[in-house]
Every structure is written in structure tokens, then in C-alpha cells.
Coordinates of C-alpha atoms and ligand atoms in Angstrom, one line a residue:
M1 CA -87.6 -3.1 141.7
S2 CA -85.6 -1.7 144.5
R3 CA -82.1 -0.8 143.7
T4 CA -79.2 -2.7 145.2
Q5 CA -75.8 -1.1 145.6
E6 CA -73.7 -3.9 144.4
E7 CA -73.2 -4.0 140.6
V8 CA -71.0 -5.8 138.2
R9 CA -70.4 -3.8 135.0
I10 CA -69.5 -5.8 131.9
A11 CA -68.3 -4.5 128.6
L12 CA -68.2 -6.7 125.5
F13 CA -65.7 -5.7 122.9
G14 CA -65.9 -7.1 119.4
P15 CA -66.3 -6.0 115.8
S16 CA -69.5 -5.9 113.9
S17 CA -71.1 -9.3 113.6
S18 CA -69.1 -10.9 116.3
G19 CA -72.3 -11.8 118.2
K20 CA -72.7 -9.1 120.9
T21 CA -76.4 -8.4 120.5
S22 CA -77.3 -12.0 120.1
L23 CA -75.5 -12.9 123.4
L24 CA -77.4 -10.2 125.3
A25 CA -80.8 -11.2 123.8
S26 CA -80.2 -14.9 124.6
Y27 CA -78.8 -14.1 128.1
Y28 CA -82.0 -12.3 129.1
G29 CA -84.5 -14.2 127.0
N30 CA -83.5 -17.7 128.1
Q31 CA -83.6 -16.6 131.8
Q32 CA -87.3 -15.6 131.4
K33 CA -88.3 -19.1 130.7
T34 CA -90.2 -20.8 133.6
G35 CA -88.0 -23.8 133.2
F36 CA -84.8 -21.7 133.7
E37 CA -85.8 -20.5 137.2
E38 CA -86.9 -24.0 138.2
R39 CA -83.6 -25.5 137.1
H40 CA -81.2 -22.7 138.2
G41 CA -82.9 -21.2 141.2
Y42 CA -82.7 -17.6 140.0
H43 CA -83.4 -15.4 137.0
L44 CA -82.7 -12.0 135.7
T45 CA -85.0 -9.1 136.2
V46 CA -84.8 -5.8 134.3
E47 CA -85.3 -2.3 135.7
D48 CA -86.4 -0.6 132.5
T49 CA -89.5 -2.4 131.1
S50 CA -89.1 -1.1 127.6
A51 CA -85.4 -2.3 127.5
G52 CA -86.6 -5.7 128.7
N53 CA -89.2 -5.8 126.0
R54 CA -86.7 -4.9 123.3
L55 CA -84.5 -7.7 124.4
L56 CA -87.4 -10.1 124.6
S57 CA -88.6 -9.3 121.1
R58 CA -85.1 -10.0 119.8
Y59 CA -85.1 -13.3 121.7
Y60 CA -88.5 -14.3 120.3
K61 CA -87.2 -13.8 116.8
M62 CA -84.3 -16.1 117.7
E63 CA -86.9 -18.6 118.8
E64 CA -88.4 -18.3 115.4
G65 CA -85.0 -18.8 113.7
D66 CA -83.7 -15.3 113.1
F67 CA -80.7 -13.7 114.8
P68 CA -81.1 -10.0 115.8
L69 CA -80.4 -7.2 113.3
G70 CA -77.2 -5.2 113.4
T71 CA -77.0 -2.5 116.1
D72 CA -76.9 1.2 115.3
T73 CA -77.0 2.9 118.8
F74 CA -75.5 2.6 122.3
E75 CA -77.7 0.8 124.8
E76 CA -77.2 0.1 128.5
Y77 CA -79.0 -2.7 130.2
C78 CA -79.3 -3.1 133.9
F79 CA -80.3 -6.6 135.2
G80 CA -81.0 -7.8 138.7
F81 CA -79.8 -11.2 139.7
K82 CA -82.8 -12.4 141.6
V83 CA -82.8 -15.7 143.5
H84 CA -86.2 -17.5 143.5
E85 CA -88.5 -16.4 146.3
L86 CA -86.4 -13.5 147.5
T87 CA -88.2 -10.2 146.9
D88 CA -85.1 -8.2 145.8
P89 CA -82.2 -9.0 143.5
S90 CA -79.0 -9.8 145.2
F91 CA -76.9 -7.6 142.9
K92 CA -77.0 -5.9 139.5
I93 CA -75.3 -6.7 136.2
V94 CA -74.9 -3.8 133.9
W95 CA -74.2 -4.7 130.3
Y96 CA -73.7 -2.4 127.3
D97 CA -74.4 -2.9 123.6
Y98 CA -73.3 -0.7 120.7
P99 CA -72.5 -1.0 117.0
G100 CA -69.3 -3.0 116.6
G101 CA -68.6 -1.0 113.4
W102 CA -67.6 1.8 115.8
W103 CA -64.3 0.0 116.2
E104 CA -63.8 -0.3 112.5
N105 CA -64.9 2.9 110.7
T106 CA -64.4 6.6 111.2
P107 CA -67.5 8.4 112.6
K108 CA -69.8 9.8 109.9
D109 CA -70.3 13.1 111.8
E110 CA -69.5 15.0 115.0
S111 CA -72.5 13.8 116.9
E112 CA -71.6 10.1 116.2
A113 CA -68.0 10.9 117.3
V114 CA -69.3 12.3 120.6
A115 CA -71.6 9.2 121.1
R116 CA -68.7 6.9 120.4
R117 CA -66.4 8.7 122.9
E118 CA -69.1 8.4 125.6
T119 CA -69.7 4.8 124.8
F120 CA -66.0 3.9 125.0
R121 CA -65.7 5.8 128.3
N122 CA -68.6 3.7 129.7
L123 CA -67.1 0.5 128.4
L124 CA -63.6 1.3 129.8
Q125 CA -65.0 2.1 133.2
S126 CA -66.5 -1.4 133.5
H127 CA -65.2 -4.0 136.0
A128 CA -64.7 -6.6 133.3
G129 CA -63.9 -6.5 129.6
I130 CA -64.8 -9.4 127.4
L131 CA -63.0 -9.4 124.1
L132 CA -64.9 -11.5 121.5
I133 CA -63.1 -13.6 119.0
D134 CA -65.7 -14.5 116.4
G135 CA -65.6 -18.3 116.4
E136 CA -66.8 -18.5 112.8
Q137 CA -64.0 -16.3 111.6
Y138 CA -61.5 -18.2 113.8
N139 CA -62.6 -21.4 112.3
K140 CA -62.1 -20.1 108.8
R141 CA -58.9 -18.0 109.3
G142 CA -57.3 -19.4 112.4
T143 CA -54.5 -17.4 114.1
A144 CA -54.3 -14.8 111.4
Y145 CA -57.8 -13.6 112.5
V146 CA -56.8 -13.5 116.1
H147 CA -53.7 -11.4 115.1
Y148 CA -56.0 -9.0 113.3
I149 CA -58.4 -8.7 116.2
F150 CA -55.7 -8.1 118.8
D151 CA -53.9 -5.5 116.6
Q152 CA -57.1 -3.7 115.9
F153 CA -58.1 -3.7 119.5
K154 CA -54.8 -2.5 120.7
N155 CA -54.8 0.4 118.2
E156 CA -58.3 1.4 119.1
I157 CA -57.6 1.3 122.8
R158 CA -54.6 3.5 122.4
Q159 CA -56.5 6.0 120.2
I160 CA -59.4 6.1 122.7
K161 CA -57.0 6.7 125.6
D162 CA -55.3 9.5 123.7
C163 CA -58.6 11.0 122.6
L164 CA -60.0 11.0 126.2
A165 CA -56.8 12.4 127.6
G166 CA -56.8 15.1 124.9
E167 CA -60.2 16.1 126.1
G168 CA -58.9 16.4 129.6
K169 CA -61.0 13.4 130.8
P170 CA -58.5 10.5 131.0
I171 CA -59.8 7.2 132.3
D172 CA -58.2 6.5 135.6
A173 CA -59.3 2.9 136.1
F174 CA -59.4 0.6 133.1
P175 CA -61.0 -2.8 133.7
K176 CA -58.6 -5.1 135.5
Q177 CA -60.6 -8.2 134.6
W178 CA -60.3 -9.4 131.1
V179 CA -61.8 -12.5 129.4
I180 CA -61.1 -13.5 125.8
A181 CA -64.3 -15.2 124.7
I182 CA -64.7 -17.3 121.5
S183 CA -68.2 -16.5 120.4
K184 CA -70.4 -18.8 118.2
A185 CA -68.7 -21.7 120.0
D186 CA -71.7 -23.9 118.9
I187 CA -70.0 -24.2 115.5
L188 CA -66.6 -25.3 116.9
P189 CA -65.9 -29.1 117.1
D190 CA -67.6 -30.5 120.3
N191 CA -64.4 -31.7 121.9
I192 CA -62.6 -28.3 121.9
T193 CA -62.3 -26.8 125.3
A194 CA -61.5 -23.3 126.5
E195 CA -58.1 -24.7 127.7
D196 CA -57.3 -25.9 124.2
I197 CA -58.1 -22.5 122.7
C198 CA -56.2 -20.7 125.5
N199 CA -53.1 -22.8 124.9
K200 CA -53.2 -22.3 121.1
I201 CA -53.9 -18.6 121.2
V202 CA -51.4 -17.8 123.9
A203 CA -48.7 -19.8 122.0
D204 CA -49.4 -18.1 118.7
T205 CA -49.8 -14.5 119.9
N206 CA -47.4 -14.2 122.8
D207 CA -45.8 -10.9 121.7
Q208 CA -49.2 -9.3 120.9
L209 CA -50.5 -10.2 124.3
E210 CA -47.6 -8.5 125.9
G211 CA -48.5 -5.3 124.0
L212 CA -52.1 -5.6 124.9
K213 CA -51.4 -6.0 128.6
K214 CA -49.6 -2.7 128.4
A215 CA -52.3 -1.0 126.4
V216 CA -55.1 -2.0 128.8
D217 CA -52.8 -1.7 131.8
S218 CA -53.7 -5.2 133.1
E219 CA -51.4 -8.2 133.6
D220 CA -54.5 -10.3 133.6
F221 CA -55.2 -9.8 129.9
G222 CA -54.8 -13.1 128.0
C223 CA -55.2 -15.2 131.2
Q224 CA -58.9 -16.0 131.1
F225 CA -60.6 -17.8 128.2
M226 CA -64.2 -18.7 127.6
L227 CA -66.3 -20.4 125.0
I228 CA -69.6 -18.6 124.5
S229 CA -72.6 -19.0 122.2
S230 CA -76.0 -17.5 122.2
A231 CA -77.8 -20.3 120.4
K232 CA -77.2 -23.3 118.2
G233 CA -77.0 -21.8 114.7
E234 CA -76.6 -23.2 111.2
G235 CA -75.6 -20.7 108.5
K236 CA -77.5 -17.5 109.3
K237 CA -80.3 -19.3 111.1
V238 CA -81.0 -20.2 114.7
I239 CA -81.9 -23.8 115.0
N240 CA -82.1 -23.9 118.8
S241 CA -82.3 -20.7 120.8
H242 CA -82.3 -22.6 124.2
Q243 CA -78.9 -24.2 123.5
Y244 CA -76.5 -21.5 124.6
I245 CA -73.0 -21.9 126.0
G246 CA -71.2 -20.0 128.8
L247 CA -73.6 -17.1 129.2
Q248 CA -74.7 -18.1 132.7
L249 CA -71.0 -18.2 133.7
I250 CA -70.2 -14.6 132.9
A251 CA -71.2 -13.0 136.3
P252 CA -69.5 -15.7 138.4
V253 CA -66.4 -15.6 136.2
V254 CA -66.0 -11.9 136.8
L255 CA -66.4 -12.2 140.5
L256 CA -64.2 -15.2 140.8
G257 CA -61.6 -13.5 138.6
I258 CA -61.4 -10.4 140.9
L259 CA -61.0 -12.7 143.9
T260 CA -58.3 -14.8 142.1
E261 CA -56.3 -11.8 141.0
C262 CA -56.3 -10.4 144.6
A263 CA -55.3 -13.8 146.0
Q264 CA -52.5 -14.0 143.6
K265 CA -51.2 -10.6 144.4
I266 CA -51.4 -11.1 148.1
S267 CA -49.9 -14.6 148.3
R268 CA -47.6 -14.5 145.2
K269 CA -49.0 -17.9 144.4
Q270 CA -50.4 -19.2 141.1
V271 CA -54.1 -19.8 140.8
Y272 CA -55.2 -21.4 137.5
G273 CA -57.1 -24.2 135.8
P274 CA -60.8 -24.7 135.2
F275 CA -63.2 -23.7 138.0
A276 CA -62.8 -26.7 140.2
G277 CA -59.0 -26.3 140.2
I278 CA -59.3 -22.5 140.9
F279 CA -61.4 -23.2 144.0
R280 CA -59.0 -25.9 145.2
K281 CA -56.1 -23.5 144.9
L282 CA -57.9 -20.6 146.5
Q283 CA -58.8 -22.7 149.5
G284 CA -55.1 -22.9 150.3
L285 CA -55.0 -19.1 150.3
M286 CA -57.9 -18.5 152.6
G287 CA -56.0 -16.5 155.2
S288 CA -54.7 -14.0 152.8
I289 CA -58.2 -13.4 151.3
D290 CA -59.2 -11.6 154.5
K291 CA -57.0 -8.8 153.4
I292 CA -58.7 -8.4 150.1
D293 CA -60.1 -4.9 150.7
N294 CA -56.5 -3.5 150.8
F295 CA -55.9 -4.9 147.3
L296 CA -59.2 -4.0 145.6
P297 CA -59.1 -0.9 143.4
K298 CA -61.8 1.6 144.3
K299 CA -64.3 0.7 141.7
Y300 CA -64.2 -3.0 142.6
Q301 CA -65.2 -2.1 146.2
L302 CA -68.8 -2.0 144.8
V303 CA -68.6 -5.8 144.7
S304 CA -66.3 -6.4 147.6
H305 CA -69.1 -7.8 149.8
L306 CA -70.1 -10.3 147.2
I307 CA -66.5 -11.4 146.6
K308 CA -65.8 -11.8 150.3
S309 CA -68.9 -13.9 150.6
M310 CA -67.7 -16.5 148.0
H311 CA -67.1 -19.0 150.9
I312 CA -64.0 -20.5 149.2
H313 CA -63.7 -23.2 151.8
E314 CA -66.8 -24.6 150.3
G315 CA -65.2 -25.9 147.1
L316 CA -67.1 -27.1 144.1
D317 CA -66.5 -30.7 145.1
K318 CA -69.2 -30.3 147.8
G319 CA -71.6 -31.1 144.9
E320 CA -74.9 -29.9 143.6
D321 CA -77.1 -31.0 146.5
F322 CA -75.0 -29.2 149.0
F323 CA -75.2 -25.8 147.2
R324 CA -78.9 -26.3 146.5
E325 CA -79.5 -26.7 150.2
K326 CA -77.3 -23.7 150.9
M327 CA -79.4 -21.6 148.5
T328 CA -82.7 -22.8 150.1
K329 CA -81.4 -22.0 153.6
A330 CA -80.1 -18.6 152.6
V331 CA -83.4 -17.8 151.0
Q332 CA -85.3 -18.8 154.2
K333 CA -83.1 -16.5 156.2
G334 CA -83.4 -13.7 153.6
E335 CA -79.6 -13.7 153.1
K336 CA -79.5 -12.3 149.6
T337 CA -75.7 -12.5 149.0
D338 CA -75.3 -16.1 150.3
A339 CA -78.3 -17.2 148.1
A340 CA -76.7 -15.6 145.0
V341 CA -73.3 -17.1 145.8
A342 CA -74.8 -20.6 146.1
A343 CA -76.7 -20.1 142.9
M344 CA -73.5 -19.0 141.1
K345 CA -71.6 -22.0 142.4
L346 CA -74.3 -24.3 141.1
E347 CA -73.6 -22.8 137.7
L348 CA -69.9 -23.4 138.0
I349 CA -70.2 -27.0 139.1
S350 CA -71.3 -28.6 135.8
S351 CA -68.8 -30.4 133.5
A352 CA -70.0 -28.1 130.7
A353 CA -68.7 -25.1 132.8
Q354 CA -65.3 -26.8 133.3
H355 CA -65.1 -27.2 129.5
A356 CA -66.1 -23.6 128.7
F357 CA -63.7 -21.7 131.0
Y358 CA -60.0 -21.8 131.6
R359 CA -57.6 -19.6 133.5
K360 CA -53.9 -19.9 132.7
Q361 CA -50.9 -19.2 134.9
S362 CA -50.0 -15.6 134.7
D363 CA -46.5 -14.9 133.3
D364 CA -45.6 -12.4 136.0
Q365 CA -45.9 -15.1 138.6
D366 CA -43.6 -17.5 136.8
N367 CA -41.0 -17.3 139.4
A368 CA -43.4 -17.3 142.3
N369 CA -43.8 -20.3 144.6
P370 CA -46.5 -22.6 143.0
Ligands
LIG401 N1 -73.7 -20.0 115.0 C1 -73.9 -18.9 115.7 N2 -74.0 -17.7 115.0 C2 -74.2 -16.6 115.6 C3 -74.2 -16.5 117.1 N3 -74.3 -15.3 117.5 C4 -74.4 -14.5 116.3 N4 -74.3 -15.3 115.2 C5 -74.2 -14.9 113.8 O1 -73.5 -13.6 113.8 C6 -74.4 -12.6 113.3 C7 -74.1 -11.3 113.9 O2 -74.5 -11.3 115.3 P1 -74.9 -10.0 116.2 O3 -75.3 -10.5 117.5 O4 -75.8 -9.1 115.4 O5 -73.4 -9.3 116.2 P2 -73.0 -7.9 116.8 O6 -71.7 -8.1 117.4 O7 -74.1 -7.4 117.7 O8 -72.9 -7.0 115.5 P3 -73.1 -5.4 115.4 O9 -74.4 -5.0 116.0 O10 -73.0 -5.1 114.0 O11 -71.9 -4.8 116.2 C8 -75.8 -13.1 113.4 O12 -76.7 -12.6 112.5 C9 -75.6 -14.6 113.2 O13 -75.6 -14.9 111.8 C10 -74.1 -17.8 117.8 O14 -74.1 -17.9 119.0 N5 -73.9 -18.9 117.0
LIG402 MG1 -75.2 -5.7 117.7

């Protein structure tokens, strides 16, 4: 597979058993199904065949009813987002996996300590951080569990920062994009939306969120919420590995999030809501989006072309047929980026997608002109 320059790096943060490895196996595995490409118009490719096979074998176990085993090493996966009939992927998605226990226990020896520091450095150099709140624990323990996860995460981030700075290798650019994702959303009541969860968590953890924004150096922390699930589970068993929630939204959420944050900064206007609302609000800010390059931190310039090609004037209300046709035409002309953007908009259009994502108003814009 030829390499493309543009890549979106995604880091999942979450303690042991929060669902990181299952998400990755389901993300890749489900996209290898013939039906997926037919329905969605694209699929994921993988550069490293043995990594792909590792993921597939975990996914096949899920098809047989078993979730993956716990993770004991760091792994990096590099996927290509390849639209049907194009020869090359339009962009890359880099995703890391590692033992969640590394957030919770002290390293057993110096070599593990070194491996952890390198992992955390990789994670914190990503474009987007997704902090997992284990939906099963949240169901059982409610807000107390979120308090625990937020405190633990804040302390770990501070420790890592100090540790890397102490080594003379401070991280200069933390992820600016953050999503709080409720994993195992298949076991939440059907009528709960990302907006409900956002409102509840924000109201219950306001002070903590303020501390976290400072720790990760991003005003965006605590603004974006997602529901996510790798499969329909029951107890410790998978009962349907094809029934995932939110996974296909991750790449578009990150790209749209970068665009939204820039648009807010440039215009001092609020952009919030589910996807359809975000597109509507961004349309009003089209002029300012031209200046986006001046506002993108250096590491985000890797995806600048993709973000500028989001064609915001074509809001999601144009409908499915419109974006399908756009995708087909872009493929015929060999326009990789336009084809990928149309494919991602098709993902964002469904009512399930509106249900699974919500962006709230950011507090620092409270006094801005809505
Ligand atoms: N219902 C449901 N259960 C899940 C889901 N994902 C994971 N689980 C459960 O959570 C357990 C842990 O999932 P993993 O994916 O191994 O979690 P992890 O975050 O990778 O854990 P470590 O590798 O220890 O860091 C699984 O064995 C399942 O029992 C999901 O989408 N739905
Ligand atoms: Mg794991």
C-alpha cells in the first residue's frame, strides 16, 4: 500500500477492562466484511499484514462469542481509509493499544517503566485523545465512578508531564482534541443519548473538568461526548459482533472537531449540538474558515487539507443520495480527499450518529456572541 501523508493519530485512554482492545478489533474486523464496503463505500486497509491478522483473529473470536484477552504490550496500528475503487487510501488513521493497567499500577521493572514512558509520549503526541468511561461501571456506580476516572487521569497526566520534563523531553503539543466516550454503550438503556450523558457528567463534575482542562492544556476537554460499543454483549460474552456503536464516527469526529475548534476561535461564536447542528452553525462561519491554517497548531497541519475539504456549505441536510453521488463522482475523477469526505458525511448523517455524539457549548465562549 502506498503511503499517504495525511494521518489522524488517535489515542484511547482508559483503565484496564474499559474496552480498548475490543474497540480496535471490532473497528478493523467489521470493516473487512464485504457487506461493510457495499453499505459504507469504504473500508480500512492495514499496512502491516501481521498486525492486521492479529486484529482479525481477535475479531473472529468475538464472532464466536469471546471478547479479546487483556493486553500486555504496546501496539501501534496504522490503517488506511480506502474508498471503494480508488487504488490508494485517502488518509491514514493511527491508533495505539497498550495495557490499561499501566495507568493503575507501578511498573514492575525498569524496562517496563521505559516502555510506559515511550507509550505515554506516543499517546500524548496524538491529534485526539479519547478518554473512556466504562459504561458498565458507570451503570453500576454512577457519578462516583466518573469522579474516580477523572481524578486518576488528571494525576497520571501530571505525573507523565513531570516525568518527561524531568528527562529533558517535555511534550510540546498535547492533543487539543478530546472526546469523552462511554464504552460498552450497548448495555445502557436504549433511549440514552450522548447529549443526556454529557449534560449529566458536566453538571456533576464541573470542578474536576476545570482541573482536567488545565492538566491537558485544552479548553476543549469535556466538550465532546460519544457513546461507543464494540459489540452487543451480555455478561462476559459477545452476542452480536456486528452490532457496534459509534466506531465509524471516530475519524470524522476528530476532523470535524479540529475544524469546529478553529472556527470558534476565529469567529468567537459558539458551535455545538449533534452533527447536523454543528454543520448548520459552521455554515454561517464559512468566511472565517478560509483562515484556518493560521489557527492550526503545527501537528494538525498534517490533516489541514482534509479539514479544508470538508465542504461545510454542503450540510448534512443534503441527504444520503447527494453524498453517495458526490462520492461516486469523486472516485471517477480520482479525487481521494473529496471521496473520503463524502464517505465520512454519509456516516454522520444517520439518526444513530446524532444519538451517539454531542458537542456542548464551551465555557470560555459563554460571553461570546451566539
Ligand atoms: N457489553 C460490552 N462489553 C464489553 C465491550 N467491550 C469490552 N467489553 C467487556 O470488557 C472486557 C474488557 O475489554 P478489553 O477490550 O479487553 O478492555 P481493555 O481496555 O483492552 O483492557 P486492558 O487490555 O486490560 O487494558 C471484555 O472482556 C468484555 O467483558 C462492549 O462493547 N460491550
Ligand atoms: Mg486491551
